[in-house]
Coordinates of C-alpha atoms in Angstrom, one line a residue:
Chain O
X89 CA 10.8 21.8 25.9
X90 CA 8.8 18.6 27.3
X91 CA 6.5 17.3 24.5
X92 CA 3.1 16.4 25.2
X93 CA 2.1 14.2 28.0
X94 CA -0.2 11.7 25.8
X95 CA 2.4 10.4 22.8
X96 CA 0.2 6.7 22.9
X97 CA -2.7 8.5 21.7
X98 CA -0.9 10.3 18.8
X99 CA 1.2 7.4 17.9
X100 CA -2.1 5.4 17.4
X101 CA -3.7 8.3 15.2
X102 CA -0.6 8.2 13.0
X103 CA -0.3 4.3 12.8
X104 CA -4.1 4.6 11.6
X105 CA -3.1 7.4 9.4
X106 CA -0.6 4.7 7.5
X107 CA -2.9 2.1 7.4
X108 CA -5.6 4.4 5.8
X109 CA -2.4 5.0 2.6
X110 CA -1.6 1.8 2.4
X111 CA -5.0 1.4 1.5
X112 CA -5.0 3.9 -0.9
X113 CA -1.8 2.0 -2.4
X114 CA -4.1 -1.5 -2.6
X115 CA -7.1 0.5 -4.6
X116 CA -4.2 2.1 -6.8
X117 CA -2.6 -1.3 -7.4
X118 CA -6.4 -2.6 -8.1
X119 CA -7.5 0.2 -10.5
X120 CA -10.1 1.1 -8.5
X121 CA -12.2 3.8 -10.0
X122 CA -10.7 7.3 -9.0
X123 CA -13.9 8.0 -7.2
X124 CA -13.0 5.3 -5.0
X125 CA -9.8 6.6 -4.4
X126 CA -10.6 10.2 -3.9
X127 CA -12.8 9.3 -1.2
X128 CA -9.9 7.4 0.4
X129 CA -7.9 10.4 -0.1
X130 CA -10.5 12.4 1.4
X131 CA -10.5 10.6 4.3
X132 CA -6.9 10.9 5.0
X133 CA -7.6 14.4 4.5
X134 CA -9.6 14.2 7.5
X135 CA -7.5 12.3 9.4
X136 CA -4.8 14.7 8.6
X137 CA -6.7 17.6 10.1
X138 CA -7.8 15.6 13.1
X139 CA -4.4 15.1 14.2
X140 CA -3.3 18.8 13.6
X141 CA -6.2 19.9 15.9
X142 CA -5.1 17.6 18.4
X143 CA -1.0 18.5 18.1
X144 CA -2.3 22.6 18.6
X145 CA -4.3 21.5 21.4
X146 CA -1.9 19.9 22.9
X147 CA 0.4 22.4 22.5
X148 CA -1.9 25.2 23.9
X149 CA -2.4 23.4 27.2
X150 CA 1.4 22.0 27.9
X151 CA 3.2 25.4 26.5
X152 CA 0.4 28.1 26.8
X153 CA -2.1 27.8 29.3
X154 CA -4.2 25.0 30.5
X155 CA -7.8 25.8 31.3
X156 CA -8.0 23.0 33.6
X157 CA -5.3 23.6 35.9
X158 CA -4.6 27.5 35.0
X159 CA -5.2 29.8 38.5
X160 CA -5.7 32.8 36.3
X161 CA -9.2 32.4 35.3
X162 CA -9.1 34.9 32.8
X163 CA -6.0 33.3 30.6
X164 CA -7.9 30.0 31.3
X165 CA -11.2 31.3 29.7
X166 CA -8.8 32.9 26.9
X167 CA -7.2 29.2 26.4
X168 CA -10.8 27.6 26.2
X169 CA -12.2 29.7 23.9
X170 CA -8.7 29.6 21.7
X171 CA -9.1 25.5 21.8
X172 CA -12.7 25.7 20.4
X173 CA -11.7 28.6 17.8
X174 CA -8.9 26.3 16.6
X175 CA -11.4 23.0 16.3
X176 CA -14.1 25.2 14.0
X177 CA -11.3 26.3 11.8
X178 CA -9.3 23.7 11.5
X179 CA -11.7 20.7 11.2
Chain K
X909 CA -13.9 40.8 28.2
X910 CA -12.5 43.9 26.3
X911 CA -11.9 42.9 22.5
X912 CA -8.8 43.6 20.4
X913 CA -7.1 46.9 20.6
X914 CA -6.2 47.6 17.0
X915 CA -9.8 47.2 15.1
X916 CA -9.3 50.0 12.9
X917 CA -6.9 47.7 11.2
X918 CA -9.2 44.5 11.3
X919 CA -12.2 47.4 10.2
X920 CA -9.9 48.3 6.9
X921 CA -9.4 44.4 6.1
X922 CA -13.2 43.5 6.3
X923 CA -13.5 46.9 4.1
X924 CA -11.1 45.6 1.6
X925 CA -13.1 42.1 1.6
X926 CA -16.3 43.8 0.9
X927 CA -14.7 46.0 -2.0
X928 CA -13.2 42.7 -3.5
X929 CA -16.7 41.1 -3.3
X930 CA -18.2 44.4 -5.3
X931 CA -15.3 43.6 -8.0
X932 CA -16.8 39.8 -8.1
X933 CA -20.9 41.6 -8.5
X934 CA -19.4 43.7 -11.5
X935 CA -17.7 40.6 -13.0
X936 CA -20.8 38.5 -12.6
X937 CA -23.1 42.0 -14.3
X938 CA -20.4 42.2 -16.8
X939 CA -20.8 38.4 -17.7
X940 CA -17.1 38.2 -17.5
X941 CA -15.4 34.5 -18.2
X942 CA -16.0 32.3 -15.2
X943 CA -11.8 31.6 -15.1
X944 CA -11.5 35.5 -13.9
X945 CA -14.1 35.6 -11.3
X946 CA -12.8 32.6 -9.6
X947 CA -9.5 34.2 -9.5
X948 CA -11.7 37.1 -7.7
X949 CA -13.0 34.6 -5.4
X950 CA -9.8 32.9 -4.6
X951 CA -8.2 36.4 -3.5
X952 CA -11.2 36.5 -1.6
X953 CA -10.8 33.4 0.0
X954 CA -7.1 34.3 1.2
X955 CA -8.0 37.7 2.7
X956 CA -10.6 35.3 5.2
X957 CA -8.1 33.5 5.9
X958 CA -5.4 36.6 6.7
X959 CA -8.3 38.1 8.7
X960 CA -8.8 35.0 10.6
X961 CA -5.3 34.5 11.6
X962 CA -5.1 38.1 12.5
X963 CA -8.2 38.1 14.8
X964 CA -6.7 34.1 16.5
X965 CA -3.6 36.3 17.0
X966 CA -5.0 39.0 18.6
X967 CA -7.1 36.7 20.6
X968 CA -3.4 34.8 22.0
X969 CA -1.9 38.0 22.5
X970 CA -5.1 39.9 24.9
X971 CA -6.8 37.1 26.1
X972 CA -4.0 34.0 27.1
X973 CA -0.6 35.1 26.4
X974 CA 1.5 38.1 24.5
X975 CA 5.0 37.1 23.8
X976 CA 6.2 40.7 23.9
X977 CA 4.9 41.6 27.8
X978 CA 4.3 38.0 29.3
X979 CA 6.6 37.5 32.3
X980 CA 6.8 33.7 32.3
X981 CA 9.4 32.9 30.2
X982 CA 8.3 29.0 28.9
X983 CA 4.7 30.5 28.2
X984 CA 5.5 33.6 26.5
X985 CA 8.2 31.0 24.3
X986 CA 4.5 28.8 24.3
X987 CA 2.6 31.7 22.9
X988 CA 5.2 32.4 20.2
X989 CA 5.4 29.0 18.7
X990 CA 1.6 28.9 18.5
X991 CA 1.2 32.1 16.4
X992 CA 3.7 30.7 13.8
X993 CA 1.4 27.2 13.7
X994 CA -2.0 29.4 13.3
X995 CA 0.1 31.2 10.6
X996 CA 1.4 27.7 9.1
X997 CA -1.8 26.2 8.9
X998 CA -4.5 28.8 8.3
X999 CA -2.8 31.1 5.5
Chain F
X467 CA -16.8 32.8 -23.3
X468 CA -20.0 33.2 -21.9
X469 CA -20.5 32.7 -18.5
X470 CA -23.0 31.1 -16.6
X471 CA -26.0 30.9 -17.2
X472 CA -27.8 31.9 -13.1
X473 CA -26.0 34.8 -12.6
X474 CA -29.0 35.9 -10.6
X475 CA -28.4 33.4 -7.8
X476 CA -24.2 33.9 -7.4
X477 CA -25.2 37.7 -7.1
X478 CA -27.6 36.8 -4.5
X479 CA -24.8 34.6 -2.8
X480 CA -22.2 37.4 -3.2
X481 CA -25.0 39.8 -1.1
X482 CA -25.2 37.8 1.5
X483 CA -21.9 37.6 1.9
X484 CA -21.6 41.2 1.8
X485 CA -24.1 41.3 4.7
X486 CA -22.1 39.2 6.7
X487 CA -19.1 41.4 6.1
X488 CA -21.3 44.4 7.3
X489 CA -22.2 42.4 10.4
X490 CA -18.4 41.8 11.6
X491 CA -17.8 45.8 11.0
X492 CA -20.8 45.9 13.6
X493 CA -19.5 43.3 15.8
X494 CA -15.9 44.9 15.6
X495 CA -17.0 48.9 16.3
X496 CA -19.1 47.4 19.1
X497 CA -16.3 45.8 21.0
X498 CA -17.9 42.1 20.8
X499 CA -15.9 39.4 22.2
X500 CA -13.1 37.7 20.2
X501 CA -15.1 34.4 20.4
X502 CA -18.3 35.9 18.4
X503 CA -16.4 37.9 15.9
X504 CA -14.4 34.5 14.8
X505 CA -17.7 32.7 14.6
X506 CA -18.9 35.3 12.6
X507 CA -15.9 35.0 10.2
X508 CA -16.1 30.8 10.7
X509 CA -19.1 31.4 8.5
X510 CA -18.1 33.7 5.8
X511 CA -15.3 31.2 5.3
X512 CA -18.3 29.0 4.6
X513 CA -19.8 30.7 2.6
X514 CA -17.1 31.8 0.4
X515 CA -16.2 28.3 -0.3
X516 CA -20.1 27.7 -1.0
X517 CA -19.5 30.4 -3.7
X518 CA -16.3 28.6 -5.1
X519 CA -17.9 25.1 -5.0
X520 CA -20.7 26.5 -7.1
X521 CA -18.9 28.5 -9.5
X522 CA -16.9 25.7 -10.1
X523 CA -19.5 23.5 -10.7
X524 CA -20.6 25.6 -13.3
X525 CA -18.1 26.0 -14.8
X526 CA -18.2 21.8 -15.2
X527 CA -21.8 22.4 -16.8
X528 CA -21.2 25.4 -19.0
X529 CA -17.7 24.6 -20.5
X530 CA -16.8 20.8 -20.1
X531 CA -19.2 18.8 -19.6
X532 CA -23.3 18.8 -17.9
X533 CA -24.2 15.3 -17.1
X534 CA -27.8 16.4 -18.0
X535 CA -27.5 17.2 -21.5
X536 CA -23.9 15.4 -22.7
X537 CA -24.8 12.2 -24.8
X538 CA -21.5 10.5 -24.2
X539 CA -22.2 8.6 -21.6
X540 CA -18.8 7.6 -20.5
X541 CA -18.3 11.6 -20.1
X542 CA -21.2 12.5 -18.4
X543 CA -20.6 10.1 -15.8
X544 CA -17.2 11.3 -14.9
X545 CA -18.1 15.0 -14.5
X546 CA -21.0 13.5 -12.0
X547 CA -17.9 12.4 -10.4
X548 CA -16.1 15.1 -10.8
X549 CA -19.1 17.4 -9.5
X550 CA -19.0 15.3 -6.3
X551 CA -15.4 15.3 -5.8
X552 CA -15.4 18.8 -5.9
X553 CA -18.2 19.1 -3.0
X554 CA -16.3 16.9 -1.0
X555 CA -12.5 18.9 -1.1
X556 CA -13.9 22.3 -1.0
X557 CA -17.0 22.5 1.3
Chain I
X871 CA -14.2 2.9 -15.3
X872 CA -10.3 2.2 -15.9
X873 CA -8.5 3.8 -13.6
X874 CA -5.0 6.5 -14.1
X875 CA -3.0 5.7 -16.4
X876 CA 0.1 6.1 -14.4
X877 CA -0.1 5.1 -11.2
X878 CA 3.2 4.3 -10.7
X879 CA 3.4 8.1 -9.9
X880 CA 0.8 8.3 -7.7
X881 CA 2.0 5.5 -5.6
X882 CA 5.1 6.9 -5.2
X883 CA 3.7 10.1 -3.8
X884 CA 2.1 7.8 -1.2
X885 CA 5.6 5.8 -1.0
X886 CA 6.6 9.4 0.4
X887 CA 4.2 10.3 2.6
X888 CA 4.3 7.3 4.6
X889 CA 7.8 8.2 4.7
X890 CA 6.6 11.3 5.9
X891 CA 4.5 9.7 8.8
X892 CA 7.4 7.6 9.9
X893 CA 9.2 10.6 10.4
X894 CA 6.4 11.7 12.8
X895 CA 6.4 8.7 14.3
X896 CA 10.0 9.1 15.6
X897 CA 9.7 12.7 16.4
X898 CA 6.9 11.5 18.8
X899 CA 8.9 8.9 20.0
X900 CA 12.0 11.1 21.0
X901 CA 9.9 13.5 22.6
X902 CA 10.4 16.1 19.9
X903 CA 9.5 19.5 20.9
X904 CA 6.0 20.4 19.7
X905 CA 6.6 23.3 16.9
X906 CA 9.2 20.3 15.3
X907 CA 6.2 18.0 15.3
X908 CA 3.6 20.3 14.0
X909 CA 5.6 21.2 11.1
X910 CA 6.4 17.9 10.3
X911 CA 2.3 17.6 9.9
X912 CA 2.5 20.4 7.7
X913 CA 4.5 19.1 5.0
X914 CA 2.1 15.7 5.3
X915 CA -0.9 18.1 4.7
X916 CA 0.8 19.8 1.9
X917 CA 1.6 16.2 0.1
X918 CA -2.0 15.2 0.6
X919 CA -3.0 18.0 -0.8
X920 CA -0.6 17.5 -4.0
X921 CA -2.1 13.9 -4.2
X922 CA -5.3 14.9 -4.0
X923 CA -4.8 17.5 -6.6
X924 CA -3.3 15.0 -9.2
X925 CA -5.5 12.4 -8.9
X926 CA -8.7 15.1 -9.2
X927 CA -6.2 15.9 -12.4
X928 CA -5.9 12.8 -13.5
X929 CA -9.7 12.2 -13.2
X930 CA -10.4 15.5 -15.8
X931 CA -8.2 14.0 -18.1
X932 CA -9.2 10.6 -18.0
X933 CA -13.2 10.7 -17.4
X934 CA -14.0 13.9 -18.7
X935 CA -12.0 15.7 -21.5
X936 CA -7.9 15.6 -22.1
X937 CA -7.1 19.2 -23.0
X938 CA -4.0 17.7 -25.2
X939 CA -6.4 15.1 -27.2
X940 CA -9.9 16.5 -27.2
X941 CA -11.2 17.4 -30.5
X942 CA -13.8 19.8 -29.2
X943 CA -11.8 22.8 -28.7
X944 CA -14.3 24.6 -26.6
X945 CA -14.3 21.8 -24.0
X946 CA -10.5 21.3 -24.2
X947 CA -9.9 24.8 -23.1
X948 CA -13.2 24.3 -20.6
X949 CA -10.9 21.6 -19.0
X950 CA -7.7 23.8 -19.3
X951 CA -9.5 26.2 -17.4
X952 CA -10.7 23.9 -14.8
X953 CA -7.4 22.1 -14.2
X954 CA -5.8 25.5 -13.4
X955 CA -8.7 26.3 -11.1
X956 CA -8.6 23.0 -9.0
X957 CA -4.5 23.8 -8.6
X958 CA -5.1 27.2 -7.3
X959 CA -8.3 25.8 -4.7
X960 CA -6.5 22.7 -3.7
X961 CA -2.8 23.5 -3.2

């Protein structure tokens, strides 16, 4: 199965992603305060998610049906309203 | 667009939600220790989540693509590895 | 161990809920589409976790620490921390 | 505030995950197929998730009461209580 068409974009989210730990290593190594640190944490948390979201989308519209390009309208309104289902829930 | 087929088994889930939320009124009346009725609220808080995965399934199967009847081989194969993600990441 | 003190305001939280539960039933044996139903459950999961992040929080003030009243200082400030942490993971 | 006590653990857990990421990295490289990457994101979410939950832990222990050394045994058991409930809400 081909993987999805946009790997540059992913790659930089994950290289982000590392930079955003090794942060959290530099505030361990510091003794920040933890609140410091569970915002950094947090954070990743977010980034985490953001990256998920964009994985299923991707997915969705290379292996499933993409609303863009789909002829049957139907499975193409079905895919759109699956892509914004997945973004509230997974955010 | 026509909605899921099976609601009387979404209908008995949101029933079951509802009867575990008048467990958590009788443990709040009851003054019960606040340990218990966050285990209350954490059952609660996974039947959501089995209800939504149940309702994004049912969404995949009627409205983009049902593994068991779709024709195209690569999508229906699509459609299959996306309900185990939803199931992965929202359980 | 007595529980908290503003019972009155969970149980009103734990209502509403209920009435959110009473409008997917609606939504469900009206044949609504797929899209409104998970919006509908999008904010019960919302609302449950308000529930938990309040509990919780009470739970700080009533049996570990209420940065109101606690004259240790040193305490008092981390379960402000703590109070926010929580806010942040589980809203 | 001094921070954890034992951060050598803690940066070992983010030692691992961005082990973890590298591992994405490659898949996304080699063109891995998507349900291979997305589960690879699944076990990072579940290690942030451990993180997040010791370092919320640590923070009880640390900046609020230590169930093994506080003297008040109300609030020791307060924290107990609170320790289990943050493992069952953040993991």
């Amino acid at each position: 199965m081909s993987h999805t068409s946009d790997d540059k974009k992913l790659l930089a989210r994950v290289s982000r992603l590392k930079g955003q730990l090794e942060a959290i290593e530099r505030a361990l190594e510091n003794k920040a305060p933890c609140g410091e640190i569970l915002n950094l944490v947090a954070s990743v948390r977010g980034a985490v998610n953001g990256l998920t979201v964009e994985l299923i989308e991707d997915h969705v519209r290379e292996h499933v049906s993409n609303p863009e390009t789909d002829t049957d309208e139907a499975r193409a309104q079905g895919a759109t309203d699956l892509i914004q289902v997945i973004r509230t829930y997974l955010k």
